[in-house]
Amino acid sequence: MADIVEGIHYLSVEDFIYINRTLIEAQTPSEPIDVINHNNLCSSQARPSVVKYYQQTDDMFELSAALIESLIQNHAFANANKRTAMMAGYMFLLLNGYELTAPGDEIVVMAEGMARKVYNCEDLENWLCYWSRPYDSRNLCDCEISSLVVTATQVKIE
């Protein structure tokens, strides 16, 4: 379950592992499911709070972009790193008052572009801002991370 620090909901390492497992089981069940670098996963989990502290920002798009970029670049999982990163970014935004509304094909293009370094973190931040709208996260009060993931497993990112 997400941790709340200074009003910001952060996802846990366990949340990332759950997201990764759920996405693979729903979309590519023959792929191995494994954390191949736990230190990198922990580093990615901490990245939004580090950016918040050092950049002195509460900008959810900047924090979400930092999380997504870190998960993609750190490659902590055996498979589905891009899918996991984009889903984690989606959930981070949702928990913090924004809903990502980008169509699936746009999500794929951005994730693949980040992995190939066609786009940078600022590009991703602007993209997230463009494709997001305010969301009343009070609707999620009794919601577990698991139920959020289930609603978004239709998007397949290679």
mmCIF file of C-alpha atoms in Angstrom:
data_model
loop_
_atom_site.group_PDB
_atom_site.id
_atom_site.type_symbol
_atom_site.label_atom_id
_atom_site.label_comp_id
_atom_site.label_asym_id
_atom_site.label_seq_id
_atom_site.Cartn_x
_atom_site.Cartn_y
_atom_site.Cartn_z
ATOM 1 C CA MET A 1 0.000 0.000 0.000
ATOM 2 C CA ALA A 2 1.184 3.518 -0.744
ATOM 3 C CA ASP A 3 3.035 5.468 1.935
ATOM 4 C CA ILE A 4 1.966 9.068 2.588
ATOM 5 C CA VAL A 5 4.744 11.553 3.358
ATOM 6 C CA GLU A 6 4.045 15.287 3.584
ATOM 7 C CA GLY A 7 0.756 14.782 1.734
ATOM 8 C CA ILE A 8 2.264 12.831 -1.170
ATOM 9 C CA HIS A 9 1.324 9.190 -1.736
ATOM 10 C CA TYR A 10 4.391 7.125 -2.656
ATOM 11 C CA LEU A 11 4.240 3.574 -3.965
ATOM 12 C CA SER A 12 6.215 0.896 -2.134
ATOM 13 C CA VAL A 13 8.677 -1.627 -3.550
ATOM 14 C CA GLU A 14 6.026 -4.272 -2.874
ATOM 15 C CA ASP A 15 3.567 -2.273 -4.984
ATOM 16 C CA PHE A 16 6.014 -2.293 -7.910
ATOM 17 C CA ILE A 17 6.516 -6.047 -7.581
ATOM 18 C CA TYR A 18 2.747 -6.570 -7.502
ATOM 19 C CA ILE A 19 2.264 -4.342 -10.555
ATOM 20 C CA ASN A 20 4.957 -6.213 -12.478
ATOM 21 C CA ARG A 21 3.541 -9.639 -11.614
ATOM 22 C CA THR A 22 -0.041 -8.633 -12.414
ATOM 23 C CA LEU A 23 0.856 -7.111 -15.778
ATOM 24 C CA ILE A 24 2.875 -10.134 -16.861
ATOM 25 C CA GLU A 25 0.226 -12.611 -15.711
ATOM 26 C CA ALA A 26 -2.487 -10.652 -17.559
ATOM 27 C CA GLN A 27 -0.611 -9.879 -20.777
ATOM 28 C CA THR A 28 2.370 -12.193 -21.290
ATOM 29 C CA PRO A 29 1.995 -15.135 -18.895
ATOM 30 C CA SER A 30 4.822 -17.140 -20.468
ATOM 31 C CA GLU A 31 7.414 -14.509 -19.470
ATOM 32 C CA PRO A 32 9.497 -15.121 -16.342
ATOM 33 C CA ILE A 33 8.560 -12.981 -13.343
ATOM 34 C CA ASP A 34 11.505 -11.922 -11.214
ATOM 35 C CA VAL A 35 13.259 -8.986 -9.593
ATOM 36 C CA ILE A 36 16.772 -9.093 -11.031
ATOM 37 C CA ASN A 37 18.163 -6.097 -9.138
ATOM 38 C CA HIS A 38 16.523 -5.282 -5.816
ATOM 39 C CA ASN A 39 18.866 -2.347 -5.149
ATOM 40 C CA ASN A 40 17.824 -0.709 -8.423
ATOM 41 C CA LEU A 41 14.177 -1.270 -7.535
ATOM 42 C CA CYS A 42 14.677 0.394 -4.144
ATOM 43 C CA SER A 43 16.508 3.253 -5.854
ATOM 44 C CA SER A 44 13.575 3.755 -8.228
ATOM 45 C CA GLN A 45 11.121 3.710 -5.337
ATOM 46 C CA ALA A 46 13.074 6.476 -3.604
ATOM 47 C CA ARG A 47 13.549 8.614 -6.719
ATOM 48 C CA PRO A 48 10.368 10.761 -6.428
ATOM 49 C CA SER A 49 11.105 11.658 -2.795
ATOM 50 C CA VAL A 50 14.732 12.477 -3.660
ATOM 51 C CA VAL A 51 13.584 14.735 -6.514
ATOM 52 C CA LYS A 52 11.020 16.359 -4.208
ATOM 53 C CA TYR A 53 13.698 17.118 -1.621
ATOM 54 C CA TYR A 54 16.525 18.300 -3.873
ATOM 55 C CA GLN A 55 14.371 20.136 -6.419
ATOM 56 C CA GLN A 56 12.095 21.497 -3.667
ATOM 57 C CA THR A 57 9.031 20.609 -5.730
ATOM 58 C CA ASP A 58 5.588 19.163 -5.166
ATOM 59 C CA ASP A 59 4.887 19.003 -8.912
ATOM 60 C CA MET A 60 3.244 15.612 -9.387
ATOM 61 C CA PHE A 61 4.188 15.458 -13.070
ATOM 62 C CA GLU A 62 7.865 16.023 -12.271
ATOM 63 C CA LEU A 63 7.766 13.409 -9.506
ATOM 64 C CA SER A 64 5.882 10.889 -11.641
ATOM 65 C CA ALA A 65 8.264 11.445 -14.563
ATOM 66 C CA ALA A 66 11.224 10.821 -12.254
ATOM 67 C CA LEU A 67 9.636 7.573 -11.068
ATOM 68 C CA ILE A 68 8.849 6.330 -14.576
ATOM 69 C CA GLU A 69 12.270 7.241 -15.949
ATOM 70 C CA SER A 70 14.004 5.527 -13.050
ATOM 71 C CA LEU A 71 11.991 2.309 -13.359
ATOM 72 C CA ILE A 72 12.638 2.134 -17.106
ATOM 73 C CA GLN A 73 16.354 2.946 -16.919
ATOM 74 C CA ASN A 74 17.148 0.871 -13.806
ATOM 75 C CA HIS A 75 15.685 -2.282 -15.371
ATOM 76 C CA ALA A 76 15.039 -3.971 -12.013
ATOM 77 C CA PHE A 77 12.727 -6.680 -13.379
ATOM 78 C CA ALA A 78 13.423 -9.616 -15.681
ATOM 79 C CA ASN A 79 10.529 -8.484 -17.930
ATOM 80 C CA ALA A 80 7.890 -5.764 -18.331
ATOM 81 C CA ASN A 81 9.995 -2.886 -17.023
ATOM 82 C CA LYS A 82 8.354 -0.335 -19.338
ATOM 83 C CA ARG A 83 4.848 -1.610 -18.601
ATOM 84 C CA THR A 84 5.553 -1.592 -14.882
ATOM 85 C CA ALA A 85 7.002 1.920 -15.050
ATOM 86 C CA MET A 86 4.047 3.362 -16.937
ATOM 87 C CA MET A 87 1.524 1.642 -14.660
ATOM 88 C CA ALA A 88 3.400 2.839 -11.570
ATOM 89 C CA GLY A 89 3.409 6.379 -12.957
ATOM 90 C CA TYR A 90 -0.311 6.127 -13.695
ATOM 91 C CA MET A 91 -1.026 4.935 -10.161
ATOM 92 C CA PHE A 92 1.265 7.542 -8.587
ATOM 93 C CA LEU A 93 -0.616 10.290 -10.408
ATOM 94 C CA LEU A 94 -4.013 8.796 -9.558
ATOM 95 C CA LEU A 95 -3.188 8.551 -5.864
ATOM 96 C CA ASN A 96 -2.020 12.166 -5.933
ATOM 97 C CA GLY A 97 -4.990 13.752 -7.669
ATOM 98 C CA TYR A 98 -4.455 13.290 -11.415
ATOM 99 C CA GLU A 99 -5.700 10.778 -13.953
ATOM 100 C CA LEU A 100 -3.542 9.910 -16.953
ATOM 101 C CA THR A 101 -5.860 9.782 -19.979
ATOM 102 C CA ALA A 102 -3.392 9.026 -22.782
ATOM 103 C CA PRO A 103 -4.494 6.387 -25.302
ATOM 104 C CA GLY A 104 -2.666 3.070 -25.173
ATOM 105 C CA ASP A 105 -0.672 3.681 -28.347
ATOM 106 C CA GLU A 106 0.604 7.012 -26.980
ATOM 107 C CA ILE A 107 1.680 5.279 -23.775
ATOM 108 C CA VAL A 108 3.603 2.700 -25.804
ATOM 109 C CA VAL A 109 5.351 5.384 -27.875
ATOM 110 C CA MET A 110 6.407 7.306 -24.764
ATOM 111 C CA ALA A 111 7.599 4.224 -22.871
ATOM 112 C CA GLU A 112 9.622 2.946 -25.807
ATOM 113 C CA GLY A 113 10.993 6.437 -26.453
ATOM 114 C CA MET A 114 12.127 6.721 -22.841
ATOM 115 C CA ALA A 115 13.808 3.317 -23.010
ATOM 116 C CA ARG A 116 15.666 4.295 -26.202
ATOM 117 C CA LYS A 117 16.399 7.767 -24.800
ATOM 118 C CA VAL A 118 14.521 9.455 -27.632
ATOM 119 C CA TYR A 119 12.693 11.354 -24.876
ATOM 120 C CA ASN A 120 14.113 12.728 -21.642
ATOM 121 C CA CYS A 121 12.535 13.253 -18.232
ATOM 122 C CA GLU A 122 11.377 16.779 -19.105
ATOM 123 C CA ASP A 123 9.663 15.480 -22.259
ATOM 124 C CA LEU A 124 7.933 12.843 -20.147
ATOM 125 C CA GLU A 125 6.915 15.426 -17.557
ATOM 126 C CA ASN A 126 5.339 17.615 -20.254
ATOM 127 C CA TRP A 127 3.636 14.572 -21.809
ATOM 128 C CA LEU A 128 2.166 13.551 -18.442
ATOM 129 C CA CYS A 129 0.881 17.078 -17.885
ATOM 130 C CA TYR A 130 -0.693 17.185 -21.355
ATOM 131 C CA TRP A 131 -2.451 13.822 -20.988
ATOM 132 C CA SER A 132 -3.640 14.235 -17.388
ATOM 133 C CA ARG A 133 -6.687 15.756 -15.776
ATOM 134 C CA PRO A 134 -7.555 16.430 -12.137
ATOM 135 C CA TYR A 135 -8.914 13.417 -10.281
ATOM 136 C CA ASP A 136 -10.560 13.297 -6.868
ATOM 137 C CA SER A 137 -8.360 10.724 -5.176
ATOM 138 C CA ARG A 138 -10.806 10.545 -2.251
ATOM 139 C CA ASN A 139 -12.638 8.065 -4.487
ATOM 140 C CA LEU A 140 -9.740 5.709 -3.786
ATOM 141 C CA CYS A 141 -10.009 5.774 0.017
ATOM 142 C CA ASP A 142 -10.860 2.104 0.361
ATOM 143 C CA CYS A 143 -9.060 1.029 -2.774
ATOM 144 C CA GLU A 144 -6.080 -1.304 -2.735
ATOM 145 C CA ILE A 145 -3.245 -1.025 -5.251
ATOM 146 C CA SER A 146 -4.304 -4.417 -6.617
ATOM 147 C CA SER A 147 -7.699 -3.153 -7.753
ATOM 148 C CA LEU A 148 -6.110 -0.172 -9.513
ATOM 149 C CA VAL A 149 -3.791 -2.403 -11.515
ATOM 150 C CA VAL A 150 -6.585 -4.678 -12.686
ATOM 151 C CA THR A 151 -8.351 -1.792 -14.429
ATOM 152 C CA ALA A 152 -5.376 -0.897 -16.605
ATOM 153 C CA THR A 153 -3.868 -4.205 -17.720
ATOM 154 C CA GLN A 154 -5.248 -3.959 -21.254
ATOM 155 C CA VAL A 155 -2.355 -1.808 -22.545
ATOM 156 C CA LYS A 156 0.516 -3.921 -23.830
ATOM 157 C CA ILE A 157 3.924 -2.279 -24.109
ATOM 158 C CA GLU A 158 6.535 -4.369 -25.895
#
